[in-house]
Amino acid sequence: MFITFEGIDFCGKSTQVKLLKEYLERKGKTVKIIREPGGTEISEKIREILLDKKHLNLTIETEILLFSASRAQLVREVIQPYLEKDYYVLSDRFHDSTTAYQGFGREIPLAFVKQINNLAIGNAVPDLTFFIDIPTDEAERRKNKNSLVELDRIEISKNDFYERVRKGYFYLAEKEKRIIVVNGLHDISTINNEIITEVEKFEKF
Ligand code: TMP
C-alpha cells in the first residue's frame, strides 16, 4: 500500500509519518519511509540544488522539472520495488506537493503540471493521501517558534505564497477521493488515531 502525507510547511506531517510507521510495525507489517525531494543518491543531490538558499535565481520551470526529476528516480528506484515486495510505502510529500506548490504557489498552468506529474509518477498513484491542514498564520507561528531551525529556499516564502499552496491542496482534495483532509490543529495523538482509522478502513484489517 502506498500512502502519502501532504500539507504546507510546519503542518506536522513528518511526525505523523513516523507514528504511522510505528503503528504498522506493531501490527507486523513491513514499512518503508521516504521523503521528497530525496530518497535516492541522485534525488538527494537534486534536493540540495532545490533547497539551497543561494539559488535565488532558480527559475520556476527549472524548479518544477527538478522536483519531478527527483521523483521520477525515486519511483523507479525505490517506490515500485518496495510496493512489489508488499511493503507499506509512506512518503513525506509526493506529486500533490508539485500541484500545490508549483501549480498554485508558483502559478504554473495546471495543464503542464498534470503532464509533468504523470510522466514522473507513472503508475505509482498513492492509495491514500493525508492532507494535514493548518492555517498559514499557524504555520508562521510554528516557524518563528523554531527559530533555531535553518529555513530552506522555499520555507522563506511569504504568507501569500502559502495561502495559494493551501488553496491548491483544497482544490485537489475536492477532486481526488484518495485525499483525506485532517485538521492539523488537533493534538498529535488525535491526528494519529484519525489516520490509523482511515488506513484500517482502507485495508480492512
Ligand atoms: P520538506 O520541507 O517537507 O522536506 O519539503 C521541502 C520543500 O520543498 C517544502 O517547502 C515543499 C517544497 N516542495 C515543492 O515545492 N514541490 C514539490 O514537489 C515537493 C516534493 C516539495
PDB file of C-alpha atoms and ligand atoms in Angstrom:
ATOM      1  CA  MET A   1       0.000   0.000   0.000  1.00  0.00           C
ATOM      2  CA  PHE A   2       1.249   3.460  -0.913  1.00  0.00           C
ATOM      3  CA  ILE A   3       0.365   6.344   1.458  1.00  0.00           C
ATOM      4  CA  THR A   4       1.442   9.959   1.067  1.00  0.00           C
ATOM      5  CA  PHE A   5       1.397  12.876   3.513  1.00  0.00           C
ATOM      6  CA  GLU A   6       0.868  16.435   2.357  1.00  0.00           C
ATOM      7  CA  GLY A   7       0.378  19.945   3.681  1.00  0.00           C
ATOM      8  CA  ILE A   8       2.076  23.314   3.930  1.00  0.00           C
ATOM      9  CA  ASP A   9       5.428  23.527   5.722  1.00  0.00           C
ATOM     10  CA  PHE A  10       5.243  23.074   9.530  1.00  0.00           C
ATOM     11  CA  CYS A  11       1.902  21.207   9.368  1.00  0.00           C
ATOM     12  CA  GLY A  12       3.378  18.283  11.337  1.00  0.00           C
ATOM     13  CA  LYS A  13       3.332  15.616   8.652  1.00  0.00           C
ATOM     14  CA  SER A  14       6.803  14.181   9.371  1.00  0.00           C
ATOM     15  CA  THR A  15       5.725  13.319  12.937  1.00  0.00           C
ATOM     16  CA  GLN A  16       2.623  11.587  11.593  1.00  0.00           C
ATOM     17  CA  VAL A  17       4.653   9.548   9.089  1.00  0.00           C
ATOM     18  CA  LYS A  18       6.800   8.269  11.966  1.00  0.00           C
ATOM     19  CA  LEU A  19       3.783   7.450  14.179  1.00  0.00           C
ATOM     20  CA  LEU A  20       2.003   5.537  11.414  1.00  0.00           C
ATOM     21  CA  LYS A  21       5.184   3.572  10.720  1.00  0.00           C
ATOM     22  CA  GLU A  22       5.415   2.568  14.391  1.00  0.00           C
ATOM     23  CA  TYR A  23       1.763   1.513  14.411  1.00  0.00           C
ATOM     24  CA  LEU A  24       2.075  -0.585  11.249  1.00  0.00           C
ATOM     25  CA  GLU A  25       5.225  -2.260  12.544  1.00  0.00           C
ATOM     26  CA  ARG A  26       3.452  -3.147  15.784  1.00  0.00           C
ATOM     27  CA  LYS A  27       0.889  -4.856  13.548  1.00  0.00           C
ATOM     28  CA  GLY A  28       3.702  -6.890  11.955  1.00  0.00           C
ATOM     29  CA  LYS A  29       3.812  -5.012   8.636  1.00  0.00           C
ATOM     30  CA  THR A  30       6.966  -4.085   6.759  1.00  0.00           C
ATOM     31  CA  VAL A  31       7.267  -0.351   6.159  1.00  0.00           C
ATOM     32  CA  LYS A  32       9.468   1.865   4.011  1.00  0.00           C
ATOM     33  CA  ILE A  33       9.562   5.619   4.724  1.00  0.00           C
ATOM     34  CA  ILE A  34      10.671   8.092   2.093  1.00  0.00           C
ATOM     35  CA  ARG A  35      10.759  11.861   1.901  1.00  0.00           C
ATOM     36  CA  GLU A  36      10.541  14.168  -1.055  1.00  0.00           C
ATOM     37  CA  PRO A  37      12.555  15.567  -2.635  1.00  0.00           C
ATOM     38  CA  GLY A  38      15.206  12.906  -1.978  1.00  0.00           C
ATOM     39  CA  GLY A  39      15.391   9.222  -1.165  1.00  0.00           C
ATOM     40  CA  THR A  40      17.955   8.054  -3.732  1.00  0.00           C
ATOM     41  CA  GLU A  41      21.554   9.149  -4.288  1.00  0.00           C
ATOM     42  CA  ILE A  42      20.565  11.148  -7.379  1.00  0.00           C
ATOM     43  CA  SER A  43      17.393  12.566  -5.782  1.00  0.00           C
ATOM     44  CA  GLU A  44      19.306  13.744  -2.678  1.00  0.00           C
ATOM     45  CA  LYS A  45      21.699  15.666  -4.938  1.00  0.00           C
ATOM     46  CA  ILE A  46      18.735  17.270  -6.696  1.00  0.00           C
ATOM     47  CA  ARG A  47      17.292  18.140  -3.237  1.00  0.00           C
ATOM     48  CA  GLU A  48      20.460  20.069  -2.393  1.00  0.00           C
ATOM     49  CA  ILE A  49      20.117  22.163  -5.558  1.00  0.00           C
ATOM     50  CA  LEU A  50      16.417  22.785  -4.913  1.00  0.00           C
ATOM     51  CA  LEU A  51      16.628  23.849  -1.289  1.00  0.00           C
ATOM     52  CA  ASP A  52      19.922  25.785  -1.363  1.00  0.00           C
ATOM     53  CA  LYS A  53      19.206  29.369  -0.260  1.00  0.00           C
ATOM     54  CA  LYS A  54      21.966  30.633  -2.566  1.00  0.00           C
ATOM     55  CA  HIS A  55      19.897  29.545  -5.589  1.00  0.00           C
ATOM     56  CA  LEU A  56      17.551  32.525  -5.553  1.00  0.00           C
ATOM     57  CA  ASN A  57      17.760  32.734  -9.360  1.00  0.00           C
ATOM     58  CA  LEU A  58      16.420  29.180  -9.876  1.00  0.00           C
ATOM     59  CA  THR A  59      13.581  29.628 -12.366  1.00  0.00           C
ATOM     60  CA  ILE A  60      10.130  28.208 -11.616  1.00  0.00           C
ATOM     61  CA  GLU A  61      10.396  25.998 -14.716  1.00  0.00           C
ATOM     62  CA  THR A  62      13.718  24.561 -13.521  1.00  0.00           C
ATOM     63  CA  GLU A  63      12.199  24.109 -10.083  1.00  0.00           C
ATOM     64  CA  ILE A  64       9.236  22.010 -11.235  1.00  0.00           C
ATOM     65  CA  LEU A  65      11.417  19.899 -13.518  1.00  0.00           C
ATOM     66  CA  LEU A  66      13.945  19.217 -10.753  1.00  0.00           C
ATOM     67  CA  PHE A  67      11.263  18.207  -8.222  1.00  0.00           C
ATOM     68  CA  SER A  68       9.823  15.918 -10.868  1.00  0.00           C
ATOM     69  CA  ALA A  69      13.214  14.510 -11.893  1.00  0.00           C
ATOM     70  CA  SER A  70      13.921  13.662  -8.267  1.00  0.00           C
ATOM     71  CA  ARG A  71      10.525  11.924  -8.057  1.00  0.00           C
ATOM     72  CA  ALA A  72      10.913  10.006 -11.328  1.00  0.00           C
ATOM     73  CA  GLN A  73      14.117   8.484  -9.961  1.00  0.00           C
ATOM     74  CA  LEU A  74      12.575   7.700  -6.570  1.00  0.00           C
ATOM     75  CA  VAL A  75       9.534   5.977  -8.113  1.00  0.00           C
ATOM     76  CA  ARG A  76      11.593   3.600 -10.251  1.00  0.00           C
ATOM     77  CA  GLU A  77      14.465   3.005  -7.860  1.00  0.00           C
ATOM     78  CA  VAL A  78      12.597   2.724  -4.551  1.00  0.00           C
ATOM     79  CA  ILE A  79       8.789   3.048  -4.547  1.00  0.00           C
ATOM     80  CA  GLN A  80       7.916   0.465  -7.210  1.00  0.00           C
ATOM     81  CA  PRO A  81      10.366  -2.205  -5.976  1.00  0.00           C
ATOM     82  CA  TYR A  82       9.139  -1.863  -2.374  1.00  0.00           C
ATOM     83  CA  LEU A  83       5.464  -1.966  -3.403  1.00  0.00           C
ATOM     84  CA  GLU A  84       6.212  -5.120  -5.366  1.00  0.00           C
ATOM     85  CA  LYS A  85       7.640  -6.633  -2.161  1.00  0.00           C
ATOM     86  CA  ASP A  86       4.328  -5.765  -0.399  1.00  0.00           C
ATOM     87  CA  TYR A  87       5.776  -3.073   1.821  1.00  0.00           C
ATOM     88  CA  TYR A  88       3.743  -0.176   3.130  1.00  0.00           C
ATOM     89  CA  VAL A  89       5.463   2.778   1.488  1.00  0.00           C
ATOM     90  CA  LEU A  90       4.912   6.046   3.404  1.00  0.00           C
ATOM     91  CA  SER A  91       6.027   9.197   1.646  1.00  0.00           C
ATOM     92  CA  ASP A  92       6.548  12.585   3.262  1.00  0.00           C
ATOM     93  CA  ARG A  93       5.248  14.567   0.229  1.00  0.00           C
ATOM     94  CA  PHE A  94       4.668  13.366  -3.348  1.00  0.00           C
ATOM     95  CA  HIS A  95       3.200  14.712  -6.600  1.00  0.00           C
ATOM     96  CA  ASP A  96       0.372  16.647  -4.893  1.00  0.00           C
ATOM     97  CA  SER A  97       3.116  18.909  -3.493  1.00  0.00           C
ATOM     98  CA  THR A  98       4.037  19.817  -7.069  1.00  0.00           C
ATOM     99  CA  THR A  99       0.441  20.708  -7.912  1.00  0.00           C
ATOM    100  CA  ALA A 100       0.060  22.756  -4.728  1.00  0.00           C
ATOM    101  CA  TYR A 101       3.492  24.475  -4.630  1.00  0.00           C
ATOM    102  CA  GLN A 102       4.413  24.824  -8.306  1.00  0.00           C
ATOM    103  CA  GLY A 103       0.878  24.847  -9.776  1.00  0.00           C
ATOM    104  CA  PHE A 104      -0.887  27.051  -7.240  1.00  0.00           C
ATOM    105  CA  GLY A 105       2.050  28.620  -5.385  1.00  0.00           C
ATOM    106  CA  ARG A 106       4.205  29.480  -8.420  1.00  0.00           C
ATOM    107  CA  GLU A 107       1.194  29.705 -10.748  1.00  0.00           C
ATOM    108  CA  ILE A 108       2.495  27.332 -13.429  1.00  0.00           C
ATOM    109  CA  PRO A 109      -0.511  26.343 -15.611  1.00  0.00           C
ATOM    110  CA  LEU A 110      -2.143  23.198 -14.214  1.00  0.00           C
ATOM    111  CA  ALA A 111      -2.229  21.505 -17.625  1.00  0.00           C
ATOM    112  CA  PHE A 112       1.602  21.482 -17.644  1.00  0.00           C
ATOM    113  CA  VAL A 113       1.801  20.383 -14.021  1.00  0.00           C
ATOM    114  CA  LYS A 114      -0.505  17.452 -14.690  1.00  0.00           C
ATOM    115  CA  GLN A 115       1.539  16.226 -17.652  1.00  0.00           C
ATOM    116  CA  ILE A 116       4.825  16.530 -15.796  1.00  0.00           C
ATOM    117  CA  ASN A 117       3.374  14.737 -12.757  1.00  0.00           C
ATOM    118  CA  ASN A 118       2.014  11.915 -14.924  1.00  0.00           C
ATOM    119  CA  LEU A 119       5.373  11.365 -16.561  1.00  0.00           C
ATOM    120  CA  ALA A 120       7.233  11.427 -13.247  1.00  0.00           C
ATOM    121  CA  ILE A 121       4.996   9.037 -11.291  1.00  0.00           C
ATOM    122  CA  GLY A 122       3.907   6.549 -13.962  1.00  0.00           C
ATOM    123  CA  ASN A 123       1.627   4.003 -12.297  1.00  0.00           C
ATOM    124  CA  ALA A 124       2.662   4.946  -8.766  1.00  0.00           C
ATOM    125  CA  VAL A 125      -0.568   6.704  -7.789  1.00  0.00           C
ATOM    126  CA  PRO A 126      -0.969   6.789  -3.974  1.00  0.00           C
ATOM    127  CA  ASP A 127      -3.745   4.648  -2.487  1.00  0.00           C
ATOM    128  CA  LEU A 128      -4.355   7.178   0.294  1.00  0.00           C
ATOM    129  CA  THR A 129      -3.159  10.717   0.875  1.00  0.00           C
ATOM    130  CA  PHE A 130      -3.442  12.621   4.149  1.00  0.00           C
ATOM    131  CA  PHE A 131      -3.578  16.382   3.724  1.00  0.00           C
ATOM    132  CA  ILE A 132      -2.754  17.761   7.168  1.00  0.00           C
ATOM    133  CA  ASP A 133      -4.213  21.227   7.118  1.00  0.00           C
ATOM    134  CA  ILE A 134      -3.164  24.193   9.233  1.00  0.00           C
ATOM    135  CA  PRO A 135      -3.905  27.887   8.574  1.00  0.00           C
ATOM    136  CA  THR A 136      -0.940  29.900   7.283  1.00  0.00           C
ATOM    137  CA  ASP A 137      -0.774  32.065  10.418  1.00  0.00           C
ATOM    138  CA  GLU A 138      -0.335  28.902  12.492  1.00  0.00           C
ATOM    139  CA  ALA A 139       2.479  27.824  10.140  1.00  0.00           C
ATOM    140  CA  GLU A 140       4.064  31.242  10.637  1.00  0.00           C
ATOM    141  CA  ARG A 141       3.785  30.872  14.423  1.00  0.00           C
ATOM    142  CA  ARG A 142       5.420  27.423  14.320  1.00  0.00           C
ATOM    143  CA  LYS A 143       8.141  28.739  12.006  1.00  0.00           C
ATOM    144  CA  ASN A 144       9.003  31.572  14.409  1.00  0.00           C
ATOM    145  CA  LYS A 145       8.937  29.251  17.424  1.00  0.00           C
ATOM    146  CA  ASN A 146      11.509  27.078  15.648  1.00  0.00           C
ATOM    147  CA  SER A 147      13.844  29.999  15.086  1.00  0.00           C
ATOM    148  CA  LEU A 148      16.907  27.774  15.609  1.00  0.00           C
ATOM    149  CA  VAL A 149      15.990  25.625  12.597  1.00  0.00           C
ATOM    150  CA  GLU A 150      17.555  26.972   9.411  1.00  0.00           C
ATOM    151  CA  LEU A 151      14.885  27.647   6.801  1.00  0.00           C
ATOM    152  CA  ASP A 152      15.360  26.380   3.231  1.00  0.00           C
ATOM    153  CA  ARG A 153      14.850  28.283  -0.053  1.00  0.00           C
ATOM    154  CA  ILE A 154      11.129  27.534  -0.165  1.00  0.00           C
ATOM    155  CA  GLU A 155      10.391  27.922   3.550  1.00  0.00           C
ATOM    156  CA  ILE A 156      11.484  31.568   3.386  1.00  0.00           C
ATOM    157  CA  SER A 157       8.478  32.278   1.112  1.00  0.00           C
ATOM    158  CA  LYS A 158       5.851  34.784   2.184  1.00  0.00           C
ATOM    159  CA  ASN A 159       2.373  34.139   3.568  1.00  0.00           C
ATOM    160  CA  ASP A 160       0.512  34.839   0.309  1.00  0.00           C
ATOM    161  CA  PHE A 161       2.530  32.075  -1.379  1.00  0.00           C
ATOM    162  CA  TYR A 162       1.447  29.653   1.334  1.00  0.00           C
ATOM    163  CA  GLU A 163      -2.185  30.808   1.057  1.00  0.00           C
ATOM    164  CA  ARG A 164      -2.132  29.800  -2.613  1.00  0.00           C
ATOM    165  CA  VAL A 165      -0.447  26.470  -1.788  1.00  0.00           C
ATOM    166  CA  ARG A 166      -3.103  25.706   0.825  1.00  0.00           C
ATOM    167  CA  LYS A 167      -5.849  26.576  -1.662  1.00  0.00           C
ATOM    168  CA  GLY A 168      -4.202  24.146  -4.075  1.00  0.00           C
ATOM    169  CA  TYR A 169      -4.464  21.333  -1.561  1.00  0.00           C
ATOM    170  CA  PHE A 170      -8.165  22.018  -1.008  1.00  0.00           C
ATOM    171  CA  TYR A 171      -8.703  22.040  -4.772  1.00  0.00           C
ATOM    172  CA  LEU A 172      -7.041  18.609  -5.008  1.00  0.00           C
ATOM    173  CA  ALA A 173      -8.952  17.244  -2.012  1.00  0.00           C
ATOM    174  CA  GLU A 174     -12.236  18.170  -3.729  1.00  0.00           C
ATOM    175  CA  LYS A 175     -11.222  16.332  -6.896  1.00  0.00           C
ATOM    176  CA  GLU A 176      -9.470  13.238  -5.618  1.00  0.00           C
ATOM    177  CA  LYS A 177     -11.244  10.651  -3.457  1.00  0.00           C
ATOM    178  CA  ARG A 178      -7.935   9.268  -2.150  1.00  0.00           C
ATOM    179  CA  ILE A 179      -7.188  12.574  -0.339  1.00  0.00           C
ATOM    180  CA  ILE A 180      -8.356  12.857   3.256  1.00  0.00           C
ATOM    181  CA  VAL A 181      -8.270  16.250   4.932  1.00  0.00           C
ATOM    182  CA  VAL A 182      -7.057  16.116   8.534  1.00  0.00           C
ATOM    183  CA  ASN A 183      -7.251  19.060  10.930  1.00  0.00           C
ATOM    184  CA  GLY A 184      -3.606  19.756  11.786  1.00  0.00           C
ATOM    185  CA  LEU A 185      -4.595  21.895  14.796  1.00  0.00           C
ATOM    186  CA  HIS A 186      -5.682  18.791  16.703  1.00  0.00           C
ATOM    187  CA  ASP A 187      -3.156  17.230  19.025  1.00  0.00           C
ATOM    188  CA  ILE A 188      -0.631  14.744  17.702  1.00  0.00           C
ATOM    189  CA  SER A 189      -2.277  11.597  19.062  1.00  0.00           C
ATOM    190  CA  THR A 190      -5.770  12.612  17.841  1.00  0.00           C
ATOM    191  CA  ILE A 191      -4.389  13.077  14.332  1.00  0.00           C
ATOM    192  CA  ASN A 192      -2.522   9.770  14.578  1.00  0.00           C
ATOM    193  CA  ASN A 193      -5.742   7.964  15.573  1.00  0.00           C
ATOM    194  CA  GLU A 194      -7.677   9.530  12.700  1.00  0.00           C
ATOM    195  CA  ILE A 195      -5.002   8.399  10.250  1.00  0.00           C
ATOM    196  CA  ILE A 196      -4.957   4.862  11.669  1.00  0.00           C
ATOM    197  CA  THR A 197      -8.753   4.650  11.387  1.00  0.00           C
ATOM    198  CA  GLU A 198      -8.619   5.616   7.708  1.00  0.00           C
ATOM    199  CA  VAL A 199      -5.814   3.164   6.912  1.00  0.00           C
ATOM    200  CA  GLU A 200      -7.698   0.364   8.668  1.00  0.00           C
ATOM    201  CA  LYS A 201     -10.863   1.252   6.780  1.00  0.00           C
ATOM    202  CA  PHE A 202      -8.935   1.042   3.522  1.00  0.00           C
ATOM    203  CA  GLU A 203      -7.133  -2.189   4.379  1.00  0.00           C
ATOM    204  CA  LYS A 204      -9.948  -3.792   6.413  1.00  0.00           C
ATOM    205  CA  PHE A 205      -7.506  -5.301   8.906  1.00  0.00           C
TER     206      PHE A 205
HETATM  207  P1  TMP B   1      10.139  19.367   3.207  1.00  0.00           P
HETATM  208  O1  TMP B   1      10.454  20.632   3.988  1.00  0.00           O
HETATM  209  O2  TMP B   1       8.803  18.776   3.510  1.00  0.00           O
HETATM  210  O3  TMP B   1      11.275  18.375   3.210  1.00  0.00           O
HETATM  211  O4  TMP B   1       9.976  19.822   1.669  1.00  0.00           O
HETATM  212  C1  TMP B   1      10.879  20.632   1.063  1.00  0.00           C
HETATM  213  C2  TMP B   1      10.251  21.842   0.446  1.00  0.00           C
HETATM  214  O5  TMP B   1      10.016  21.592  -0.936  1.00  0.00           O
HETATM  215  C3  TMP B   1       8.926  22.258   1.058  1.00  0.00           C
HETATM  216  O6  TMP B   1       8.950  23.672   1.240  1.00  0.00           O
HETATM  217  C4  TMP B   1       7.917  21.915  -0.022  1.00  0.00           C
HETATM  218  C5  TMP B   1       8.704  22.002  -1.300  1.00  0.00           C
HETATM  219  N1  TMP B   1       8.227  21.137  -2.398  1.00  0.00           N
HETATM  220  C6  TMP B   1       7.759  21.714  -3.567  1.00  0.00           C
HETATM  221  O7  TMP B   1       7.721  22.947  -3.692  1.00  0.00           O
HETATM  222  N2  TMP B   1       7.359  20.901  -4.584  1.00  0.00           N
HETATM  223  C7  TMP B   1       7.410  19.532  -4.504  1.00  0.00           C
HETATM  224  O8  TMP B   1       7.030  18.826  -5.453  1.00  0.00           O
HETATM  225  C8  TMP B   1       7.924  18.945  -3.271  1.00  0.00           C
HETATM  226  C9  TMP B   1       8.013  17.461  -3.120  1.00  0.00           C
HETATM  227  C10 TMP B   1       8.315  19.788  -2.250  1.00  0.00           C
END
